[in-house]
Tab-separated table of C-alpha atoms (C1' of nucleotides) in Angstrom:
chain	number	residue	atom	x	y	z
A	1	MET	CA	-146.211	-57.217	-20.703
A	2	SER	CA	-147.107	-55.734	-17.308
A	3	LEU	CA	-147.650	-58.811	-15.475
A	4	PRO	CA	-143.969	-58.664	-14.167
A	5	HIS	CA	-144.551	-55.277	-12.958
A	6	ALA	CA	-147.890	-55.985	-11.242
A	7	ILE	CA	-145.764	-58.726	-9.491
A	8	LEU	CA	-143.314	-56.370	-8.426
A	9	ILE	CA	-145.839	-53.804	-7.109
A	10	ALA	CA	-147.917	-56.851	-5.289
A	11	LEU	CA	-144.411	-57.755	-3.584
A	12	THR	CA	-143.775	-54.116	-2.646
A	13	GLU	CA	-147.097	-53.944	-0.788
A	14	LYS	CA	-146.256	-57.054	0.714
A	15	SER	CA	-143.864	-60.105	0.411
A	16	GLY	CA	-145.309	-63.531	-0.318
A	17	SER	CA	-144.973	-66.960	-1.842
A	18	GLY	CA	-146.087	-67.342	-5.349
A	19	LEU	CA	-149.490	-68.912	-4.090
A	20	ASP	CA	-150.117	-65.944	-1.843
A	21	LEU	CA	-149.618	-63.909	-5.049
A	22	ALA	CA	-152.096	-65.984	-6.962
A	23	ARG	CA	-154.610	-65.568	-4.338
A	24	ARG	CA	-154.107	-61.675	-3.634
A	25	PHE	CA	-154.268	-61.339	-7.598
A	26	GLY	CA	-157.709	-62.869	-7.457
A	27	LYS	CA	-159.003	-60.061	-5.373
A	28	SER	CA	-156.919	-56.894	-5.836
A	29	ILE	CA	-154.770	-56.573	-8.920
A	30	GLY	CA	-156.424	-58.965	-10.561
A	31	TYR	CA	-159.621	-56.974	-10.906
A	32	PHE	CA	-157.854	-55.222	-13.550
A	33	TRP	CA	-154.568	-57.343	-14.572
A	34	PRO	CA	-155.722	-60.960	-14.222
A	35	ALA	CA	-153.114	-63.681	-13.827
A	36	THR	CA	-153.164	-67.439	-13.179
A	37	HIS	CA	-150.495	-69.409	-10.760
A	38	GLN	CA	-148.823	-70.578	-13.659
A	39	GLN	CA	-148.156	-67.097	-15.172
A	40	ILE	CA	-147.286	-65.840	-11.755
A	41	TYR	CA	-144.701	-68.714	-11.141
A	42	ARG	CA	-142.857	-68.290	-14.625
A	43	ASP	CA	-142.551	-64.622	-13.885
A	44	LEU	CA	-141.191	-64.915	-10.428
A	45	ALA	CA	-138.666	-67.126	-11.962
A	46	ARG	CA	-137.760	-64.623	-14.504
A	47	LEU	CA	-137.941	-61.603	-11.952
A	48	GLU	CA	-135.214	-63.346	-9.768
A	49	ALA	CA	-133.136	-64.479	-12.758
A	50	ALA	CA	-133.157	-60.623	-13.365
A	51	GLY	CA	-131.849	-59.862	-10.173
A	52	LEU	CA	-135.176	-57.850	-9.239
A	53	ILE	CA	-136.520	-60.068	-6.508
A	54	ALA	CA	-135.120	-62.803	-4.195
A	55	SER	CA	-136.485	-65.749	-2.520
A	56	GLU	CA	-135.857	-68.167	0.418
A	57	ALA	CA	-137.375	-71.433	0.952
A	58	GLN	CA	-139.638	-71.549	4.114
A	59	PRO	CA	-138.409	-74.600	6.163
A	60	GLY	CA	-141.451	-75.375	8.355
A	61	ALA	CA	-144.235	-74.485	5.653
A	62	ARG	CA	-145.614	-77.390	3.728
A	63	GLY	CA	-144.670	-77.770	-0.150
A	64	GLY	CA	-141.462	-76.248	-1.302
A	65	LYS	CA	-142.883	-72.959	-0.414
A	66	ARG	CA	-140.774	-69.791	-0.903
A	67	LEU	CA	-141.053	-66.253	0.183
A	68	TYR	CA	-140.301	-63.825	-2.174
A	69	ARG	CA	-139.067	-60.057	-1.633
A	70	VAL	CA	-138.434	-57.230	-3.669
A	71	LEU	CA	-134.763	-56.090	-4.138
A	72	PRO	CA	-133.432	-52.626	-4.682
A	73	ALA	CA	-133.030	-53.159	-8.183
A	74	GLY	CA	-136.779	-54.211	-8.345
A	75	LEU	CA	-137.857	-50.848	-6.917
A	76	ALA	CA	-135.766	-48.957	-9.270
A	77	GLU	CA	-137.267	-50.738	-12.213
A	78	LEU	CA	-140.781	-49.964	-11.127
A	79	ARG	CA	-139.568	-46.297	-10.600
A	80	ARG	CA	-138.798	-46.151	-14.066
A	81	TRP	CA	-141.467	-48.248	-15.603
A	82	VAL	CA	-144.725	-46.733	-13.570
A	83	PRO	CA	-144.452	-43.361	-15.227
A	84	LEU	CA	-143.910	-44.749	-19.145
A	85	GLY	CA	-146.738	-43.841	-21.774
A	86	GLU	CA	-148.628	-46.473	-23.978
A	87	ASP	CA	-151.779	-46.740	-25.878
A	88	GLY	CA	-154.775	-47.743	-24.184
A	89	PRO	CA	-155.929	-51.340	-24.527
A	90	PRO	CA	-158.357	-52.219	-27.309
A	91	LEU	CA	-161.910	-52.695	-26.533
A	92	ARG	CA	-162.741	-56.295	-27.349
A	93	ASP	CA	-165.850	-57.851	-26.203
A	94	ALA	CA	-167.653	-60.451	-28.172
A	95	LEU	CA	-171.203	-59.515	-26.772
A	96	MET	CA	-170.841	-56.525	-28.892
A	97	VAL	CA	-170.210	-58.584	-32.036
A	98	ARG	CA	-173.266	-60.819	-31.121
A	99	LEU	CA	-175.346	-57.729	-30.926
A	100	ARG	CA	-174.101	-56.631	-34.243
A	101	GLY	CA	-174.880	-60.146	-35.464
A	102	GLU	CA	-178.431	-59.586	-33.991
A	103	ALA	CA	-178.641	-56.375	-35.820
A	104	ALA	CA	-177.576	-58.286	-39.258
A	105	LEU	CA	-179.661	-61.170	-38.956
A	106	GLY	CA	-182.791	-60.105	-37.119
A	107	PRO	CA	-184.019	-61.775	-33.502
A	108	THR	CA	-181.848	-64.803	-32.872
A	109	GLY	CA	-182.792	-65.089	-28.877
A	110	LEU	CA	-179.965	-63.164	-27.577
A	111	ALA	CA	-181.970	-61.660	-24.732
A	112	ALA	CA	-181.378	-64.488	-22.067
A	113	THR	CA	-177.495	-64.023	-22.879
A	114	LEU	CA	-178.114	-60.341	-22.094
A	115	HIS	CA	-179.785	-61.156	-19.007
A	116	ASP	CA	-177.177	-63.355	-17.817
A	117	ARG	CA	-174.468	-60.778	-18.475
A	118	ILE	CA	-176.011	-58.077	-16.699
A	119	ALA	CA	-176.521	-60.386	-13.929
A	120	GLU	CA	-172.798	-60.956	-13.980
A	121	HIS	CA	-172.030	-57.144	-14.131
A	122	GLU	CA	-174.387	-56.700	-11.140
A	123	ARG	CA	-172.532	-59.292	-9.192
A	124	LYS	CA	-169.245	-57.874	-9.821
A	125	LEU	CA	-170.778	-54.171	-8.979
A	126	ALA	CA	-172.076	-55.431	-5.616
A	127	GLU	CA	-168.703	-56.852	-5.020
A	128	TYR	CA	-166.653	-53.985	-5.814
A	129	ARG	CA	-169.205	-51.730	-3.704
A	130	ALA	CA	-168.791	-54.050	-0.530
A	131	ILE	CA	-164.923	-53.361	-0.800
A	132	LYS	CA	-165.184	-49.941	-1.285
A	133	ALA	CA	-167.467	-49.671	1.775
A	134	ARG	CA	-165.248	-51.852	3.866
A	135	ASP	CA	-162.083	-50.452	2.867
A	136	PHE	CA	-162.501	-46.743	1.456
A	137	GLY	CA	-165.601	-45.713	3.641
A	138	GLY	CA	-164.787	-42.298	4.704
A	139	ALA	CA	-162.588	-39.728	3.263
A	140	PRO	CA	-159.355	-41.118	1.955
A	141	SER	CA	-156.478	-40.798	4.985
A	142	SER	CA	-153.470	-40.707	2.441
A	143	ARG	CA	-152.505	-40.136	-1.277
A	144	ALA	CA	-151.940	-44.006	-1.737
A	145	ASP	CA	-155.603	-44.668	-0.382
A	146	ALA	CA	-157.013	-42.046	-2.688
A	147	LEU	CA	-155.424	-43.462	-5.523
A	148	ARG	CA	-156.694	-46.999	-4.591
A	149	GLY	CA	-160.149	-45.985	-3.994
A	150	LEU	CA	-160.132	-44.223	-7.314
A	151	ILE	CA	-159.124	-47.593	-9.179
A	152	LEU	CA	-161.823	-49.329	-7.333
A	153	ASP	CA	-164.114	-46.434	-8.617
A	154	GLY	CA	-163.122	-47.394	-12.096
A	155	GLY	CA	-164.117	-50.784	-11.660
A	156	ILE	CA	-167.483	-49.714	-10.340
A	157	ARG	CA	-168.316	-47.001	-13.195
A	158	ASN	CA	-167.210	-49.927	-15.506
A	159	GLU	CA	-169.708	-52.339	-14.137
A	160	ALA	CA	-172.329	-49.688	-13.663
A	161	GLY	CA	-172.051	-48.562	-17.392
A	162	TRP	CA	-172.226	-52.076	-18.830
A	163	ILE	CA	-175.505	-52.686	-16.706
A	164	GLU	CA	-177.077	-49.615	-17.996
A	165	LEU	CA	-175.592	-50.147	-21.822
A	166	LEU	CA	-177.100	-53.764	-21.673
A	167	ARG	CA	-180.391	-52.941	-20.138
A	168	GLU	CA	-180.795	-50.381	-22.958
A	169	ALA	CA	-180.150	-53.293	-25.441
A	170	LEU	CA	-182.785	-55.391	-23.647
A	171	ARG	CA	-185.143	-52.842	-24.237
A	172	ILE	CA	-184.541	-52.729	-27.921
A	173	LEU	CA	-184.673	-56.546	-28.205
A	174	GLU	CA	-187.755	-57.115	-25.899
A	175	SER	CA	-189.925	-54.364	-27.197
A	176	ASP	CA	-189.123	-55.867	-30.418
A	177	GLU	CA	-190.136	-59.399	-29.250
A	178	THR	CA	-193.304	-58.383	-28.059
A	179	GLY	CA	-194.230	-56.407	-31.244
A	180	PRO	CA	-194.998	-57.552	-34.630
A	181	GLU	CA	-192.158	-59.896	-34.645
A	182	VAL	CA	-193.305	-62.107	-31.707
A	183	LEU	CA	-194.193	-64.705	-33.810
A	184	ARG	CA	-191.195	-65.010	-35.431
A	185	ARG	CA	-189.383	-67.306	-32.375
A	186	PRO	CA	-190.702	-69.874	-30.344
A	187	LEU	CA	-191.564	-69.104	-26.870
A	188	LYS	CA	-189.119	-70.092	-24.230
A	189	PRO	CA	-190.397	-72.558	-21.820
A	190	GLY	CA	-190.004	-70.366	-18.617
A	191	ALA	CA	-191.312	-67.251	-20.060
B	1	MET	CA	-162.487	-66.992	-30.665
B	2	SER	CA	-164.992	-64.330	-32.152
B	3	LEU	CA	-163.245	-63.303	-34.818
B	4	PRO	CA	-164.255	-65.882	-37.532
B	5	HIS	CA	-167.911	-64.783	-36.461
B	6	ALA	CA	-167.112	-61.190	-36.800
B	7	ILE	CA	-166.084	-61.864	-40.281
B	8	LEU	CA	-168.957	-63.709	-41.134
B	9	ILE	CA	-171.125	-60.819	-39.814
B	10	ALA	CA	-168.942	-58.467	-41.775
B	11	LEU	CA	-169.563	-60.291	-44.929
B	12	THR	CA	-173.435	-60.578	-44.205
B	13	GLU	CA	-173.650	-57.369	-44.077
B	14	LYS	CA	-171.491	-56.645	-47.180
B	15	SER	CA	-169.531	-59.100	-49.526
B	16	GLY	CA	-165.679	-57.827	-50.149
B	17	SER	CA	-162.203	-58.873	-50.430
B	18	GLY	CA	-159.579	-59.437	-47.564
B	19	LEU	CA	-158.431	-55.936	-47.578
B	20	ASP	CA	-162.100	-54.594	-48.022
B	21	LEU	CA	-162.729	-56.294	-44.537
B	22	ALA	CA	-159.541	-55.404	-43.149
B	23	ARG	CA	-160.259	-51.797	-43.760
B	24	ARG	CA	-164.154	-51.761	-42.533
B	25	PHE	CA	-162.601	-53.610	-39.487
B	26	GLY	CA	-160.591	-50.387	-38.920
B	27	LYS	CA	-163.679	-48.376	-38.334
B	28	SER	CA	-166.610	-50.283	-37.630
B	29	ILE	CA	-166.542	-53.855	-35.933
B	30	GLY	CA	-162.804	-53.269	-35.169
B	31	TYR	CA	-163.796	-50.702	-32.543
B	32	PHE	CA	-165.022	-53.690	-30.283
B	33	TRP	CA	-163.213	-56.325	-31.874
B	34	PRO	CA	-159.918	-55.371	-33.540
B	35	ALA	CA	-158.161	-57.607	-36.286
B	36	THR	CA	-155.035	-57.113	-38.583
B	37	HIS	CA	-155.287	-58.249	-42.201
B	38	GLN	CA	-153.052	-61.366	-41.166
B	39	GLN	CA	-155.602	-62.402	-38.881
B	40	ILE	CA	-158.618	-61.600	-41.426
B	41	TYR	CA	-156.678	-63.806	-44.216
B	42	ARG	CA	-156.010	-66.561	-42.090
B	43	ASP	CA	-159.611	-66.702	-41.032
B	44	LEU	CA	-160.925	-66.177	-44.274
B	45	ALA	CA	-158.935	-69.377	-45.424
B	46	ARG	CA	-160.313	-71.275	-42.516
B	47	LEU	CA	-163.910	-70.197	-43.268
B	48	GLU	CA	-163.631	-71.062	-46.803
B	49	ALA	CA	-162.211	-74.612	-45.902
B	50	ALA	CA	-165.187	-75.213	-43.390
B	51	GLY	CA	-167.454	-74.463	-46.356
B	52	LEU	CA	-168.775	-71.353	-44.506
B	53	ILE	CA	-168.053	-68.763	-46.949
B	54	ALA	CA	-166.860	-68.904	-50.833
B	55	SER	CA	-164.793	-66.897	-53.011
B	56	GLU	CA	-163.913	-65.998	-56.599
B	57	ALA	CA	-161.025	-64.110	-58.084
B	58	GLN	CA	-161.355	-60.778	-59.762
B	59	PRO	CA	-160.028	-60.674	-63.037
B	60	GLY	CA	-159.814	-57.112	-63.619
B	61	ALA	CA	-158.509	-56.063	-60.168
B	62	ARG	CA	-154.807	-55.709	-59.381
B	63	GLY	CA	-153.336	-58.141	-57.019
B	64	GLY	CA	-154.757	-61.673	-56.612
B	65	LYS	CA	-157.812	-60.123	-55.223
B	66	ARG	CA	-160.878	-62.255	-54.377
B	67	LEU	CA	-164.432	-61.398	-53.528
B	68	TYR	CA	-165.818	-63.347	-50.417
B	69	ARG	CA	-169.350	-63.893	-49.727
B	70	VAL	CA	-171.451	-65.974	-47.092
B	71	LEU	CA	-172.797	-69.508	-47.991
B	72	PRO	CA	-176.063	-70.576	-46.230
B	73	ALA	CA	-174.131	-72.651	-43.982
B	74	GLY	CA	-172.163	-69.648	-42.781
B	75	LEU	CA	-175.581	-67.768	-41.895
B	76	ALA	CA	-176.850	-71.153	-40.097
B	77	GLU	CA	-173.498	-71.122	-38.172
B	78	LEU	CA	-174.109	-67.297	-37.374
B	79	ARG	CA	-177.627	-68.195	-36.208
B	80	ARG	CA	-176.338	-70.656	-33.758
B	81	TRP	CA	-173.380	-68.462	-32.429
B	82	VAL	CA	-174.972	-65.369	-31.681
B	83	PRO	CA	-177.170	-65.949	-28.955
B	84	LEU	CA	-174.471	-68.235	-27.170
B	85	GLY	CA	-173.524	-66.909	-23.778
B	86	GLU	CA	-170.104	-66.524	-22.306
B	87	ASP	CA	-168.149	-64.866	-19.387
B	88	GLY	CA	-167.581	-61.139	-20.138
B	89	PRO	CA	-163.826	-60.305	-20.847
B	90	PRO	CA	-161.611	-59.682	-17.835
B	91	LEU	CA	-160.531	-55.974	-17.680
B	92	ARG	CA	-157.048	-55.670	-18.319
B	93	ASP	CA	-155.199	-52.167	-18.269
B	94	ALA	CA	-151.785	-51.425	-17.572
B	95	LEU	CA	-152.587	-47.845	-16.493
B	96	MET	CA	-154.378	-49.189	-13.544
B	97	VAL	CA	-151.412	-51.316	-12.754
B	98	ARG	CA	-149.381	-48.055	-12.979
B	99	LEU	CA	-151.643	-46.122	-10.542
B	100	ARG	CA	-151.356	-48.712	-8.257
B	101	GLY	CA	-147.517	-48.578	-8.433
B	102	GLU	CA	-147.814	-44.596	-7.880
B	103	ALA	CA	-149.920	-45.340	-5.168
B	104	ALA	CA	-147.314	-47.913	-3.552
B	105	LEU	CA	-144.386	-45.904	-4.480
B	106	GLY	CA	-145.149	-42.211	-4.191
B	107	PRO	CA	-144.636	-39.565	-7.027
B	108	THR	CA	-143.274	-41.105	-10.156
B	109	GLY	CA	-144.401	-38.530	-12.496
B	110	LEU	CA	-147.403	-40.344	-13.924
B	111	ALA	CA	-148.932	-37.127	-14.529
B	112	ALA	CA	-147.845	-36.627	-18.059
B	113	THR	CA	-149.225	-40.176	-18.901
B	114	LEU	CA	-152.337	-39.359	-17.856
B	115	HIS	CA	-152.772	-36.278	-19.865
B	116	ASP	CA	-151.428	-38.405	-22.868
B	117	ARG	CA	-154.163	-40.984	-22.212
B	118	ILE	CA	-156.697	-38.712	-21.477
B	119	ALA	CA	-156.030	-36.881	-24.866
B	120	GLU	CA	-156.279	-40.313	-26.450
B	121	HIS	CA	-159.564	-41.125	-25.005
B	122	GLU	CA	-160.815	-37.555	-25.932
B	123	ARG	CA	-159.904	-38.243	-29.421
B	124	LYS	CA	-161.889	-41.445	-30.030
B	125	LEU	CA	-164.673	-39.983	-27.929
B	126	ALA	CA	-165.086	-37.219	-30.542
B	127	GLU	CA	-164.612	-39.616	-33.396
B	128	TYR	CA	-167.732	-41.876	-32.016
B	129	ARG	CA	-169.415	-38.876	-31.857
B	130	ALA	CA	-169.024	-37.618	-35.155
B	131	ILE	CA	-170.015	-41.133	-36.373
B	132	LYS	CA	-173.119	-40.949	-34.363
B	133	ALA	CA	-174.236	-37.494	-35.533
B	134	ARG	CA	-173.401	-38.520	-39.014
B	135	ASP	CA	-175.079	-41.877	-39.179
B	136	PHE	CA	-177.488	-42.344	-36.350
B	137	GLY	CA	-178.721	-38.283	-35.738
B	138	GLY	CA	-182.376	-39.050	-35.574
B	139	ALA	CA	-184.592	-41.532	-34.342
B	140	PRO	CA	-183.553	-44.919	-35.019
B	141	SER	CA	-185.304	-45.870	-38.262
B	142	SER	CA	-185.459	-49.659	-37.723
B	143	ARG	CA	-184.416	-52.303	-34.988
B	144	ALA	CA	-180.865	-53.113	-36.513
B	145	ASP	CA	-179.999	-49.006	-36.936
B	146	ALA	CA	-181.211	-48.909	-33.157
B	147	LEU	CA	-179.084	-51.699	-32.325
B	148	ARG	CA	-176.040	-50.500	-34.153
B	149	GLY	CA	-176.657	-47.010	-32.497
B	150	LEU	CA	-176.452	-48.672	-28.964
B	151	ILE	CA	-173.196	-50.492	-29.665
B	152	LEU	CA	-171.542	-46.974	-30.796
B	153	ASP	CA	-173.101	-45.470	-27.473
B	154	GLY	CA	-170.991	-48.266	-25.525
B	155	GLY	CA	-167.841	-46.867	-26.844
B	156	ILE	CA	-168.950	-43.242	-26.344
B	157	ARG	CA	-169.902	-44.186	-22.792
B	158	ASN	CA	-166.553	-45.901	-22.341
B	159	GLU	CA	-164.343	-43.281	-23.530
B	160	ALA	CA	-166.461	-40.768	-21.334
B	161	GLY	CA	-166.169	-42.860	-18.414
B	162	TRP	CA	-162.179	-42.991	-19.002
B	163	ILE	CA	-161.833	-39.324	-19.324
B	164	GLU	CA	-163.993	-38.634	-16.320
B	165	LEU	CA	-161.812	-41.358	-14.268
B	166	LEU	CA	-158.657	-40.300	-15.499
B	167	ARG	CA	-159.364	-36.593	-14.711
B	168	GLU	CA	-159.935	-37.442	-11.025
B	169	ALA	CA	-156.494	-39.209	-11.007
B	170	LEU	CA	-155.116	-36.176	-12.121
B	171	ARG	CA	-156.490	-34.036	-9.407
B	172	ILE	CA	-155.177	-36.437	-6.993
B	173	LEU	CA	-151.806	-36.562	-8.228
B	174	GLU	CA	-151.460	-32.754	-9.253
B	175	SER	CA	-152.888	-31.464	-5.911
B	176	ASP	CA	-150.417	-33.914	-4.452
B	177	GLU	CA	-147.698	-32.572	-6.562
B	178	THR	CA	-148.336	-28.688	-5.750
B	179	GLY	CA	-148.568	-29.321	-2.159
B	180	PRO	CA	-146.103	-30.622	0.461
B	181	GLU	CA	-144.242	-32.759	-1.888
B	182	VAL	CA	-143.594	-30.468	-4.544
B	183	LEU	CA	-139.755	-30.521	-3.995
B	184	ARG	CA	-139.436	-34.337	-4.442
B	185	ARG	CA	-139.311	-33.985	-8.154
B	186	PRO	CA	-137.858	-31.682	-10.569
B	187	LEU	CA	-140.473	-29.260	-12.607
B	188	LYS	CA	-141.229	-30.249	-15.987
B	189	PRO	CA	-139.723	-27.824	-18.546
B	190	GLY	CA	-143.169	-26.804	-19.918
B	191	ALA	CA	-144.869	-26.798	-16.640
C	1	DC	C1'	-149.835	-95.117	6.122
C	2	DA	C1'	-153.553	-93.445	2.993
C	3	DT	C1'	-155.761	-89.411	1.901
C	4	DA	C1'	-156.450	-84.572	1.359
C	5	DA	C1'	-154.577	-79.988	0.825
C	6	DC	C1'	-150.864	-77.096	-0.288
C	7	DA	C1'	-147.245	-75.484	-3.328
C	8	DT	C1'	-144.872	-75.340	-7.421
C	9	DG	C1'	-143.999	-76.474	-11.961
C	10	DT	C1'	-144.483	-78.578	-17.282
C	11	DA	C1'	-146.682	-79.169	-21.516
C	12	DA	C1'	-149.750	-78.128	-25.237
C	13	DT	C1'	-152.536	-75.410	-27.722
C	14	DG	C1'	-154.482	-71.008	-29.650
C	15	DA	C1'	-154.418	-66.064	-30.452
C	16	DG	C1'	-152.555	-61.814	-31.291
C	17	DT	C1'	-148.527	-58.748	-32.753
C	18	DT	C1'	-145.082	-57.377	-35.497
C	19	DA	C1'	-141.995	-57.852	-39.425
C	20	DC	C1'	-141.055	-59.298	-43.597
C	21	DA	C1'	-142.018	-61.673	-48.220
C	22	DT	C1'	-144.490	-62.371	-52.697
C	23	DG	C1'	-147.115	-61.228	-56.893
C	24	DA	C1'	-150.038	-58.209	-59.892
C	25	DT	C1'	-151.535	-53.979	-61.383
C	26	DT	C1'	-151.185	-48.833	-62.501
C	27	DA	C1'	-148.469	-44.687	-63.450
C	28	DA	C1'	-144.325	-41.905	-64.165
D	1	DT	C1'	-139.078	-50.383	-67.263
D	2	DT	C1'	-139.083	-48.772	-63.096
D	3	DA	C1'	-141.541	-47.429	-59.066
D	4	DA	C1'	-145.357	-47.097	-56.300
D	5	DT	C1'	-149.423	-49.177	-54.714
D	6	DC	C1'	-152.444	-52.845	-54.066
D	7	DA	C1'	-153.558	-57.560	-52.362
D	8	DT	C1'	-152.471	-61.643	-50.224
D	9	DG	C1'	-149.522	-64.309	-47.382
D	10	DT	C1'	-145.509	-66.277	-44.222
D	11	DA	C1'	-142.610	-66.536	-40.163
D	12	DA	C1'	-141.320	-65.922	-35.424
D	13	DC	C1'	-142.300	-64.349	-31.068
D	14	DT	C1'	-145.198	-63.585	-27.059
D	15	DC	C1'	-148.875	-63.956	-24.152
D	16	DA	C1'	-152.766	-66.443	-22.072
D	17	DT	C1'	-155.198	-70.674	-21.053
D	18	DT	C1'	-155.945	-75.070	-19.962
D	19	DA	C1'	-154.903	-79.572	-18.249
D	20	DC	C1'	-151.862	-81.871	-16.289
D	21	DA	C1'	-147.701	-83.340	-13.132
D	22	DT	C1'	-144.560	-83.687	-9.188
D	23	DG	C1'	-143.586	-83.181	-4.600
D	24	DT	C1'	-144.467	-81.967	0.410
D	25	DT	C1'	-146.896	-81.274	4.836
D	26	DA	C1'	-150.976	-81.974	7.971
D	27	DT	C1'	-154.735	-85.218	9.095
D	28	DG	C1'	-157.080	-88.898	10.302
DNA sequence: CATAACATGTAATGAGTTACATGATTAA
DNA sequence: TTAATCATGTAACTCATTACATGTTATG
């Protein structure tokens, strides 16, 4: 239930339209709280109905574009919500289920999937590192910059951790596949 | 949509009743694919309707206890599913949203929440390490053990990574709170 | 004017969460 | 026989996802 508050924070940082927000979610807050434009429009309507934000139509723009901004009541709600405690989100990753399945069933050909997943994490890692180098290169100039840099570090460490773990998984699978069990599975065409 | 397959894997490892599974989910597969007993009963019924598992009532047991076991079709479905690829799950953590809110709004009193969250991760870390020491103490005796130990390592590294990150966040917040902005907020009673 | 791109929104589906409900067995 | 516990199951709600739908402005 954090999406309305994530939207409030994004609007606090900079006013914008629904699609503006959807695009910004794609490359900032969306890294740790993803949302589609449908969710964002729905919650923008709710936030406006609750009196936390206000909007006005933009006459010169195409589509029925509306500019949303945070009202004082919205800032007050944010100040109330930000320090609240809650449990951490449960870890839920199907790849761990698959690895456990591999453990239970024996070789099933999971290595190719692991390679793909490692590549995905490497791509994200490179993306985050590029942002870090571009926007947080030197010493943080403010408390807010230090916090935002830290959040980005969280993403970087997360990706790096997965890469490390999945490479170890590959070592287990591949040492096995080149070992005594090599004949249990057909060879892949490209290998 | 991995829960039915997680159930199949759990039943492959050992047959059991719905509540057996719910309990085992609480301390094994549930660490990376949590599920409540309601979800498990629902999917057990679906899996049985699909012909992947079978059950028989246990006359001597209390309640309408049923023992579920995997059918050959269920094993075949697992062999099909395990190596399938998919995107990694999106990272979605409200605490990162709160940290970003703290960055946008200034001090809001998030430190206490961070302490709680760090304690939660430390508790899980100790729990996972105890399991590791108990069940995976020496060199892995089999491929399956190596994989299961690796999955557990994933949980351990994840918790340790969060602890490290959140401690850095605390340093940023607390160095700030004892610095020039100390007078902006009331002191906490216990501090 | 036809088309593409922009901007907002609706509908259907499925999963997860929480609270509650039902039936059977053991134990006081 | 009453209460507690075990075991299974229903119901209502919210959220996320996907596909689709509507209207507007710029471009050729």
